Coordinates of N, CA, C and O in Angstrom, one line a residue:
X2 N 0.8 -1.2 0.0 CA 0.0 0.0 0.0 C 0.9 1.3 0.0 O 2.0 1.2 0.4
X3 N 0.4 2.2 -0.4 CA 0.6 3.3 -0.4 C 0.6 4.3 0.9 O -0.5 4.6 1.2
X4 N 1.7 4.9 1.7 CA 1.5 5.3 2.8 C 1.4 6.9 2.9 O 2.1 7.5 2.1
X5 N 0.7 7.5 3.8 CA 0.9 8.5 3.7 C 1.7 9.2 4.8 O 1.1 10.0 5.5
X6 N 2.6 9.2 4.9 CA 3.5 9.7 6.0 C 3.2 8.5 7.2 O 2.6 7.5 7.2
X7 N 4.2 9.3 8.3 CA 4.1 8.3 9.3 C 3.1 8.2 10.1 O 2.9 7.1 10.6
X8 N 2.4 9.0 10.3 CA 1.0 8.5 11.0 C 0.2 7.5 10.3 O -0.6 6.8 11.0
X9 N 0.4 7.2 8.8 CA -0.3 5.9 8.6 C 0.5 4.7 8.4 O -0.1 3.6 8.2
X10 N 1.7 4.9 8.5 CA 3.0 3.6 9.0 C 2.6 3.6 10.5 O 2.7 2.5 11.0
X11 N 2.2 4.5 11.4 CA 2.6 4.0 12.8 C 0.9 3.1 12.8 O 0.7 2.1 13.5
X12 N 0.0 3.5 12.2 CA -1.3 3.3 12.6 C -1.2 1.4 11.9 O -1.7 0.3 12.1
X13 N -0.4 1.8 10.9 CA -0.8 0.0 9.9 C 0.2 -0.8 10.8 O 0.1 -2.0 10.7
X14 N 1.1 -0.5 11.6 CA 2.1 -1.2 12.3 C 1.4 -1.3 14.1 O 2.1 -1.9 14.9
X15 N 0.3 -0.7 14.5 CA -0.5 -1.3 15.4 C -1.3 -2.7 15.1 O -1.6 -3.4 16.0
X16 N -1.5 -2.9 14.0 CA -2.6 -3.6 13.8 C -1.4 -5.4 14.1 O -0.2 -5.4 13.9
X17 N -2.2 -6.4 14.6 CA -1.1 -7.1 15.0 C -0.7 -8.5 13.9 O -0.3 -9.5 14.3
X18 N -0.9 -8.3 12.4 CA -0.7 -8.9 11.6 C -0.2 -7.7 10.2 O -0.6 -7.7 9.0
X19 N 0.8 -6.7 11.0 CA 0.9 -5.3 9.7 C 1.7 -6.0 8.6 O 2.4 -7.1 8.7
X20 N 1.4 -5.1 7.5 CA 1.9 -5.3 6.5 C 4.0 -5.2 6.6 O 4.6 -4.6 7.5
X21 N 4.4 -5.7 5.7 CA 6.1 -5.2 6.3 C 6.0 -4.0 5.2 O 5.2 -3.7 4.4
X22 N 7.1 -3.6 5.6 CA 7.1 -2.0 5.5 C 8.5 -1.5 5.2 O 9.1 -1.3 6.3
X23 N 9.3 -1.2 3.7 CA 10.5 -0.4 3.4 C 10.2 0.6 3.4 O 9.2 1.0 2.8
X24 N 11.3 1.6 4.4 CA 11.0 2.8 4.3 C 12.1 3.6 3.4 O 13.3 3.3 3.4
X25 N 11.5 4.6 2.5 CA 12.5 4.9 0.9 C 13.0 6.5 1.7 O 12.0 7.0 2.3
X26 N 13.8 7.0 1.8 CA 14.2 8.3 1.8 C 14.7 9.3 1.2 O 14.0 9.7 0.3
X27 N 15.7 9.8 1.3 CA 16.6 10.6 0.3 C 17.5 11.0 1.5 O 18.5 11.6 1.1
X28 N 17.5 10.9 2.5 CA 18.7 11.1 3.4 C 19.2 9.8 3.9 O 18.4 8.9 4.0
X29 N 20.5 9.6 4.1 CA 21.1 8.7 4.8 C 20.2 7.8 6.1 O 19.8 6.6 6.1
X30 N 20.0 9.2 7.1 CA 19.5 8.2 7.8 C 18.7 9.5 9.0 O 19.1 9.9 10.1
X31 N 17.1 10.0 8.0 CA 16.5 11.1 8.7 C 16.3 10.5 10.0 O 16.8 9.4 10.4
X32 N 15.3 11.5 10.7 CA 14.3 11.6 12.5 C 13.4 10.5 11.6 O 13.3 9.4 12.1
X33 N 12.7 10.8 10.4 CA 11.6 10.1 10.0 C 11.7 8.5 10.1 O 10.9 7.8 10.9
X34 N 12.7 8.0 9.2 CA 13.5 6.7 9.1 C 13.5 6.1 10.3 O 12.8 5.1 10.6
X35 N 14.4 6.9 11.3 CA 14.5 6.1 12.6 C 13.1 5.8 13.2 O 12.6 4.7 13.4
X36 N 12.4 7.0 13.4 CA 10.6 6.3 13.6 C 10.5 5.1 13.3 O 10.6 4.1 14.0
X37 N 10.1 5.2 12.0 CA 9.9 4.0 11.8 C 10.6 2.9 11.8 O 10.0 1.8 11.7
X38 N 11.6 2.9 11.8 CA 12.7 1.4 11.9 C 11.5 1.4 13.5 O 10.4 1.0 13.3
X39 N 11.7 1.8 14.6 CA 11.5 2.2 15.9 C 10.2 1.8 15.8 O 9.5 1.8 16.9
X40 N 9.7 1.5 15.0 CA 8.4 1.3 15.0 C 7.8 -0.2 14.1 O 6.7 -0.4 13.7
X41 N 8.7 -0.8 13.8 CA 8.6 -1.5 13.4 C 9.2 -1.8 11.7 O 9.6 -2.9 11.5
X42 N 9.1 -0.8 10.5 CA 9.4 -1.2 9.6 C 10.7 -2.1 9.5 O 11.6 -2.2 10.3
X43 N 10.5 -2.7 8.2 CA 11.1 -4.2 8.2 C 12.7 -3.4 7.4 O 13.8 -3.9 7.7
X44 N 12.7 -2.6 6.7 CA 13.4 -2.2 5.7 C 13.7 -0.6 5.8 O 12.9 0.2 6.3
X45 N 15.3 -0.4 5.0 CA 15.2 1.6 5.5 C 16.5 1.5 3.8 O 17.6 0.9 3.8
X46 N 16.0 2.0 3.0 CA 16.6 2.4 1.4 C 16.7 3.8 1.3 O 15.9 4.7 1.7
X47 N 17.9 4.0 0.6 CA 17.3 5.0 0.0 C 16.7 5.3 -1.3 O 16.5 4.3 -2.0
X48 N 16.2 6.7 -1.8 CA 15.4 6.5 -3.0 C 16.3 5.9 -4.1 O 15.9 5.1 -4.9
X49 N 17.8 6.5 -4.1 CA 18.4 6.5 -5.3 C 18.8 5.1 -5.6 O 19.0 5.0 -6.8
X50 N 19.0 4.1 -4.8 CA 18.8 2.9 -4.9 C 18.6 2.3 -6.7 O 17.7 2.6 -7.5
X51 N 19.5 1.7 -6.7 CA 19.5 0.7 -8.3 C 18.0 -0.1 -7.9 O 17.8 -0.7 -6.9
X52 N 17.3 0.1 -8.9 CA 16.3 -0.8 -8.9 C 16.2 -2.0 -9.0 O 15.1 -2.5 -9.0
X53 N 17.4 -2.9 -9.2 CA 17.6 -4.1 -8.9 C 17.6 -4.3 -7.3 O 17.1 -5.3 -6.7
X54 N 18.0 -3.2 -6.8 CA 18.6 -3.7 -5.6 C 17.2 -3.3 -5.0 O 16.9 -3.9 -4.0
X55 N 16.5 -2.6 -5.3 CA 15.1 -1.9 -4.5 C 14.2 -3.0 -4.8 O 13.1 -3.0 -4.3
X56 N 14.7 -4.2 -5.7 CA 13.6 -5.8 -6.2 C 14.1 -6.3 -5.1 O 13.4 -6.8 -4.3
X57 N 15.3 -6.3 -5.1 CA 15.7 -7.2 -4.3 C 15.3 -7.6 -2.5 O 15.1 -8.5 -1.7
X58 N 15.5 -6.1 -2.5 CA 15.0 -5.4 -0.8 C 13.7 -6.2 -0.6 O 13.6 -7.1 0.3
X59 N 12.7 -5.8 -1.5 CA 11.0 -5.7 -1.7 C 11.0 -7.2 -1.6 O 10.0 -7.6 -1.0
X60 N 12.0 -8.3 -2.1 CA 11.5 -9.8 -1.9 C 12.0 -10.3 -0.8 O 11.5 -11.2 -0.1
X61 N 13.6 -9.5 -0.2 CA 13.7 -9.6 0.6 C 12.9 -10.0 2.2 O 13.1 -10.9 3.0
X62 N 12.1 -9.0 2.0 CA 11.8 -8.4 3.8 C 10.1 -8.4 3.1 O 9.3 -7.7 3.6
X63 N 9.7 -9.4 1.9 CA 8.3 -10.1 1.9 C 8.7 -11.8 2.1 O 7.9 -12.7 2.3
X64 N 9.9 -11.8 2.0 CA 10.2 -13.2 2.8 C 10.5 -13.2 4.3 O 10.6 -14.2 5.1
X65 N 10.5 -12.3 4.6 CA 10.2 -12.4 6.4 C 11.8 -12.1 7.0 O 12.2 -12.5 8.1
X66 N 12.9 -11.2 6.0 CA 13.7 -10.9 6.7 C 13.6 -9.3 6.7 O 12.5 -8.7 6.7
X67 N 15.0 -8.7 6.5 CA 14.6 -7.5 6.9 C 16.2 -6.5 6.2 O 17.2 -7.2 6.1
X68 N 16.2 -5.3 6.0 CA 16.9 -4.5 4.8 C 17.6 -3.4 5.1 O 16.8 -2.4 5.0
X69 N 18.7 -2.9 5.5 CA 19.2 -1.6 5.7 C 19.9 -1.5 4.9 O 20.5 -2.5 4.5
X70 N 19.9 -0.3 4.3 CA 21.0 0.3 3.7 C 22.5 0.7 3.8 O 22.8 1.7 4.4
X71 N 23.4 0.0 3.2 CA 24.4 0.1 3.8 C 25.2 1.3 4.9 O 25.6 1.4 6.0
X72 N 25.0 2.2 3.6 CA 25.5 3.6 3.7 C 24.8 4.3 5.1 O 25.0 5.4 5.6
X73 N 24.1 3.6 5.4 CA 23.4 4.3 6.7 C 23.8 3.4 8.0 O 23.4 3.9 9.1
X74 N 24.3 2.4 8.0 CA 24.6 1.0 9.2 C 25.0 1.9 9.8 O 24.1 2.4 10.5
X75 N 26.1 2.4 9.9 CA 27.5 3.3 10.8 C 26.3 4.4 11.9 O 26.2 4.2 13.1
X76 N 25.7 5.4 11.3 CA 24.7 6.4 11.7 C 23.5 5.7 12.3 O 23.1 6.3 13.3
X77 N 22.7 4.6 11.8 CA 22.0 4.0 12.9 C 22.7 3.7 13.7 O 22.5 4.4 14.7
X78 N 23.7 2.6 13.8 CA 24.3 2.3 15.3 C 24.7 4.0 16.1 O 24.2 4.3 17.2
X79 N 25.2 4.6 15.7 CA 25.6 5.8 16.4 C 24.0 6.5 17.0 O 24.0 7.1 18.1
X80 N 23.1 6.4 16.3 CA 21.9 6.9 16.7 C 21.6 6.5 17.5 O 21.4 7.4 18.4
X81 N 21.3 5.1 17.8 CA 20.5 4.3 18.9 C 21.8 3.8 19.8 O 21.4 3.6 21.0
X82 N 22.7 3.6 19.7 CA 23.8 3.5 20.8 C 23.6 4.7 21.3 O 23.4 4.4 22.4
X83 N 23.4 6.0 21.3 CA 23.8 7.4 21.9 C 22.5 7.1 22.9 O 22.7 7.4 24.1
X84 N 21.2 6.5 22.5 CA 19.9 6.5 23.3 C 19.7 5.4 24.1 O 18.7 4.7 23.9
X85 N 21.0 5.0 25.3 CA 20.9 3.9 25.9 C 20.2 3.6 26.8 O 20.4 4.5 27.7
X86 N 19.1 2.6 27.3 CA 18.3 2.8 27.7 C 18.2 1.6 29.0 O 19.2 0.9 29.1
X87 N 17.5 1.4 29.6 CA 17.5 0.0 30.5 C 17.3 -1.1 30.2 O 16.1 -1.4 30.1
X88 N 18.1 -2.0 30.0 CA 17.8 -3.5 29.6 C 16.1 -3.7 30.2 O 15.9 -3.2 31.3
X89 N 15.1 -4.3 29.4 CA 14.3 -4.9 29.9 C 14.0 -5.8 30.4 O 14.5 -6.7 29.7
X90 N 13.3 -6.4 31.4 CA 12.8 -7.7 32.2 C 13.2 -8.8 31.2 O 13.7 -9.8 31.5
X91 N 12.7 -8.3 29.9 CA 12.2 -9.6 28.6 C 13.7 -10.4 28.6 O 13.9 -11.6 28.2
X92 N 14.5 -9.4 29.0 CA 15.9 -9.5 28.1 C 16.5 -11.0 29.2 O 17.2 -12.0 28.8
X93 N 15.9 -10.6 30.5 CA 16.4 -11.6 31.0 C 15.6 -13.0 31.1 O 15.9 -13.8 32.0
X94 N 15.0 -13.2 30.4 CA 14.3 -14.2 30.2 C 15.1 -15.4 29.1 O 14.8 -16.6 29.0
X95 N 15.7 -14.9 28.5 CA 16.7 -15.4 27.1 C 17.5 -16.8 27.8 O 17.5 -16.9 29.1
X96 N 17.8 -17.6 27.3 CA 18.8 -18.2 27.7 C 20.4 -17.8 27.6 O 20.8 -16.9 26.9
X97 N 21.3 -18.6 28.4 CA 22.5 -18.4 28.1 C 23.0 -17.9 26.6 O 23.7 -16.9 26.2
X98 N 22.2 -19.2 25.8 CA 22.6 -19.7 24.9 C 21.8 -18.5 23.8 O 22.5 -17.9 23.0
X99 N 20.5 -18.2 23.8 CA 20.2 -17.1 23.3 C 20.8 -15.9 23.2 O 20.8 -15.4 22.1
X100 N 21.1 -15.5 24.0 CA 22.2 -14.9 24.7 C 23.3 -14.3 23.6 O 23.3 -13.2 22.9
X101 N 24.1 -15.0 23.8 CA 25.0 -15.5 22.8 C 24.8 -15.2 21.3 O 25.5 -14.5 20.6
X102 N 23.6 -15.9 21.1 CA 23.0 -16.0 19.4 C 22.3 -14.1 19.5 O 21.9 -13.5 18.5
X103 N 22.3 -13.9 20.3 CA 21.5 -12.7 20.2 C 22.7 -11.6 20.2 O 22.3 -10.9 19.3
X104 N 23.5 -11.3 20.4 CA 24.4 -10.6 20.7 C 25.7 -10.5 18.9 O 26.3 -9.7 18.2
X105 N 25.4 -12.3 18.8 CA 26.1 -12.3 17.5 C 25.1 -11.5 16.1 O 25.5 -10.7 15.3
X106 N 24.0 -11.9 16.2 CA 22.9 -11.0 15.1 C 23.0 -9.8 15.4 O 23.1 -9.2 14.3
X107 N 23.1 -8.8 16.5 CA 22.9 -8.0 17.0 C 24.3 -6.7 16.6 O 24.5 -5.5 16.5
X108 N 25.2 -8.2 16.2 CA 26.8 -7.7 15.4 C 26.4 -7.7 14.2 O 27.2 -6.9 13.6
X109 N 25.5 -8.2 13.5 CA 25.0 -8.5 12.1 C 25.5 -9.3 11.3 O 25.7 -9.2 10.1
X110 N 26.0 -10.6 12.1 CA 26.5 -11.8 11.8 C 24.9 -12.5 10.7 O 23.8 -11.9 10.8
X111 N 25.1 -13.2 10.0 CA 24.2 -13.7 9.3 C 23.8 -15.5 10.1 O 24.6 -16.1 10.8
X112 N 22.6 -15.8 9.8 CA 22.2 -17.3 10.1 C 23.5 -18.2 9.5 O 23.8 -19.0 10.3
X113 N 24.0 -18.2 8.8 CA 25.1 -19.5 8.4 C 26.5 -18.9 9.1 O 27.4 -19.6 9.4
X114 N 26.4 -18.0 9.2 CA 28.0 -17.1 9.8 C 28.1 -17.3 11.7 O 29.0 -17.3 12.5
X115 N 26.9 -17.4 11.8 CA 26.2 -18.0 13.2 C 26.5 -18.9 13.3 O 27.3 -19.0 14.2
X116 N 26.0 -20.1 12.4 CA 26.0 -21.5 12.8 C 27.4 -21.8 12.3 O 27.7 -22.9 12.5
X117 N 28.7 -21.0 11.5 CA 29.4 -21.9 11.3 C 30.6 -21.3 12.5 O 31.8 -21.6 12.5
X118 N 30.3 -20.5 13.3 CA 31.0 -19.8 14.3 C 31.0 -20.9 15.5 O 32.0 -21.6 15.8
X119 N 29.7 -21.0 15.9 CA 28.8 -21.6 17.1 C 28.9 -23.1 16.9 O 28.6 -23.8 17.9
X120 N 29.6 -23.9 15.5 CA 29.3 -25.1 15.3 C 27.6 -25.5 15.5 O 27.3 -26.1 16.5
X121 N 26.8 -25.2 14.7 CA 25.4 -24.8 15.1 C 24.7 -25.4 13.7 O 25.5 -25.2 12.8
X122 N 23.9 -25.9 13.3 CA 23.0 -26.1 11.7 C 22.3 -24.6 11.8 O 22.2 -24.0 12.9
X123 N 21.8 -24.3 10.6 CA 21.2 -22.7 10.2 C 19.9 -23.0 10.7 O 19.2 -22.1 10.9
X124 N 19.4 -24.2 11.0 CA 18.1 -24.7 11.3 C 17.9 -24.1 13.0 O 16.9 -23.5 13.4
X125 N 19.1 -24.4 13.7 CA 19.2 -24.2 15.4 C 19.2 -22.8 15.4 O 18.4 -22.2 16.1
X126 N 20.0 -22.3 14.6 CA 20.2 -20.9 14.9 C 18.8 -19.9 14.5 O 18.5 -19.0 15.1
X127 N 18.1 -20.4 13.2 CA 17.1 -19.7 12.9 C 15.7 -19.7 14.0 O 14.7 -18.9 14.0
X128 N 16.0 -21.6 15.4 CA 15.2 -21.9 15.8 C 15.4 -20.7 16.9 O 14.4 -20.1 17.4
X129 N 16.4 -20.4 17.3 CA 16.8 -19.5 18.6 C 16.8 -18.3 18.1 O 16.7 -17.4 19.0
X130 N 16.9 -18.0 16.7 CA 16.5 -16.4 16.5 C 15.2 -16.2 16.6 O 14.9 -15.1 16.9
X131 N 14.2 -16.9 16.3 CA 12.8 -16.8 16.1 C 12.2 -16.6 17.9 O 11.5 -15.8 18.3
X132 N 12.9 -17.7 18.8 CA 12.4 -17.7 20.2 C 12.9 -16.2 20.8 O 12.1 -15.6 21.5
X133 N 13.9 -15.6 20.5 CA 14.7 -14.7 20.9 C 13.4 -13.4 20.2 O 12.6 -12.8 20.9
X134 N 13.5 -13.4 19.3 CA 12.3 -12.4 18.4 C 11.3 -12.2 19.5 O 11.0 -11.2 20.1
X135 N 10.6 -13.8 19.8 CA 9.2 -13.9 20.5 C 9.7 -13.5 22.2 O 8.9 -12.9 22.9
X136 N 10.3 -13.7 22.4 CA 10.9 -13.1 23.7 C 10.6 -12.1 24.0 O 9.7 -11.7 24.8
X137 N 11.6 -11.4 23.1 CA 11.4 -9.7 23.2 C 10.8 -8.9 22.6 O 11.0 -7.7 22.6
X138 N 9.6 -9.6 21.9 CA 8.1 -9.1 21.4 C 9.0 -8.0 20.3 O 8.7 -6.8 20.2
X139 N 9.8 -8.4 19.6 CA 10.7 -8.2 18.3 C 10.0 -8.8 17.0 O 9.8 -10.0 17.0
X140 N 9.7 -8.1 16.0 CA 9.7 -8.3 14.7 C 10.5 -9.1 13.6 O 10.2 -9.8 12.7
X141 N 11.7 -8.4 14.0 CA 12.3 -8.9 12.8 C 14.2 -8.7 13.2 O 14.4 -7.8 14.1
X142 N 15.4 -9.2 12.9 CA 16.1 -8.3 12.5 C 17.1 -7.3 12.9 O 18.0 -7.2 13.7
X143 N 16.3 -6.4 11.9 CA 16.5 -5.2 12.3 C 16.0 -4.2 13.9 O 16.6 -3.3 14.5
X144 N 14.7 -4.8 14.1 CA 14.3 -4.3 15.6 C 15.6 -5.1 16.7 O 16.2 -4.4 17.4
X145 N 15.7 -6.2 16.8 CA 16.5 -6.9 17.2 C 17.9 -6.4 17.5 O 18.5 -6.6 18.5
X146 N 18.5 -5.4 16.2 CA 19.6 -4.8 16.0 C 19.5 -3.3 16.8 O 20.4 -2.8 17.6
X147 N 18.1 -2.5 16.6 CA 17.8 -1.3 17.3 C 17.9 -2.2 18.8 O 19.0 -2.1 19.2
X148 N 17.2 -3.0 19.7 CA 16.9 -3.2 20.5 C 18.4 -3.4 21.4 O 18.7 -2.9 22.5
X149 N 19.2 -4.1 20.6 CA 20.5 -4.1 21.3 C 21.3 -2.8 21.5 O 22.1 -2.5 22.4
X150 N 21.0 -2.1 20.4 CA 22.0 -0.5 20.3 C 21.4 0.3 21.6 O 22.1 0.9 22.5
X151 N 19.8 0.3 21.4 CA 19.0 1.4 22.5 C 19.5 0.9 23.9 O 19.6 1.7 24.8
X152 N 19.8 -0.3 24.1 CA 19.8 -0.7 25.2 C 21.4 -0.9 26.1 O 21.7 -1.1 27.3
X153 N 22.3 -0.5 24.7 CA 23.9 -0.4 25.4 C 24.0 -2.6 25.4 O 24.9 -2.9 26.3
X154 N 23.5 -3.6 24.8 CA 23.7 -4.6 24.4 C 24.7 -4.7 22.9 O 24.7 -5.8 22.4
X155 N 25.2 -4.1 22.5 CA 26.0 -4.5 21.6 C 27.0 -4.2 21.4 O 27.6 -4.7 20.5

């Protein structure tokens, strides 16, 4: 769908089966952007983006992962690292071993870069990223990745 600014990304991202959501910009990495990463969106591009790479994104994070733009990695972490916040209750609920697996995603290690670190199959690790997600009432990812920065976890 077609959104109309952020009040109708934050309103479609209440609903508790939202659509995923790339957010296109023209800045590196605006106030707007971070909202919504912060709010759920699955994906953060910019506009000028090769349109291969903007197919690519779009099948991406409609298969259920999730999309930053390179050129902005460095300035999100610096963003959400500066806004550190209190570990949550949730956090301690994790296992050791979650733990662990959470901290390596959280570096932006990949599921096979995971499992071949951890001595792990991509199957274990995808099983402990999904429990870790449902834990911390995380989406995707990328929230995953804000969640550790906001919180002085990474």
């Amino acid at each position: 769908p077609v959104l109309d600014g952020l009040g109708a990304t934050a309103e479609l991202l209440r609903d508790p089966d939202p659509p995923r959501i790339v957010m296109l910009t023209t800045f590196d990495l605006d106030e707007a952007a971070a909202r919504a990463i912060r709010q759920g969106a699955s994906g953060f591009l910019l506009k000028d983006a090769d349109p291969e790479f903007l197919l690519a994104a779009i099948r991406t994070v409609h298969a259920g992962s999730a999309v930053i733009a390179a050129s902005a990695t460095r300035e999100l972490f610096a963003r959400f690292g500066d806004a550190s916040r209190a570990v949550p209750a949730t956090y301690g609920d994790l296992t050791d071993r979650e733990r662990e697996i959470f901290a390596l995603a959280a570096r932006g290690l990949s599921n096979a870069e995971i499992a071949a670190r951890e001595f792990l199959s991509e199957a274990t690790v995808k099983t402990h990223i999904s429990r870790i997600l449902a834990k911390l009432a995380l989406r995707d990812r990328v929230q995953l990745v804000v969640f550790a920065f906001e919180h002085g976890l990474a």
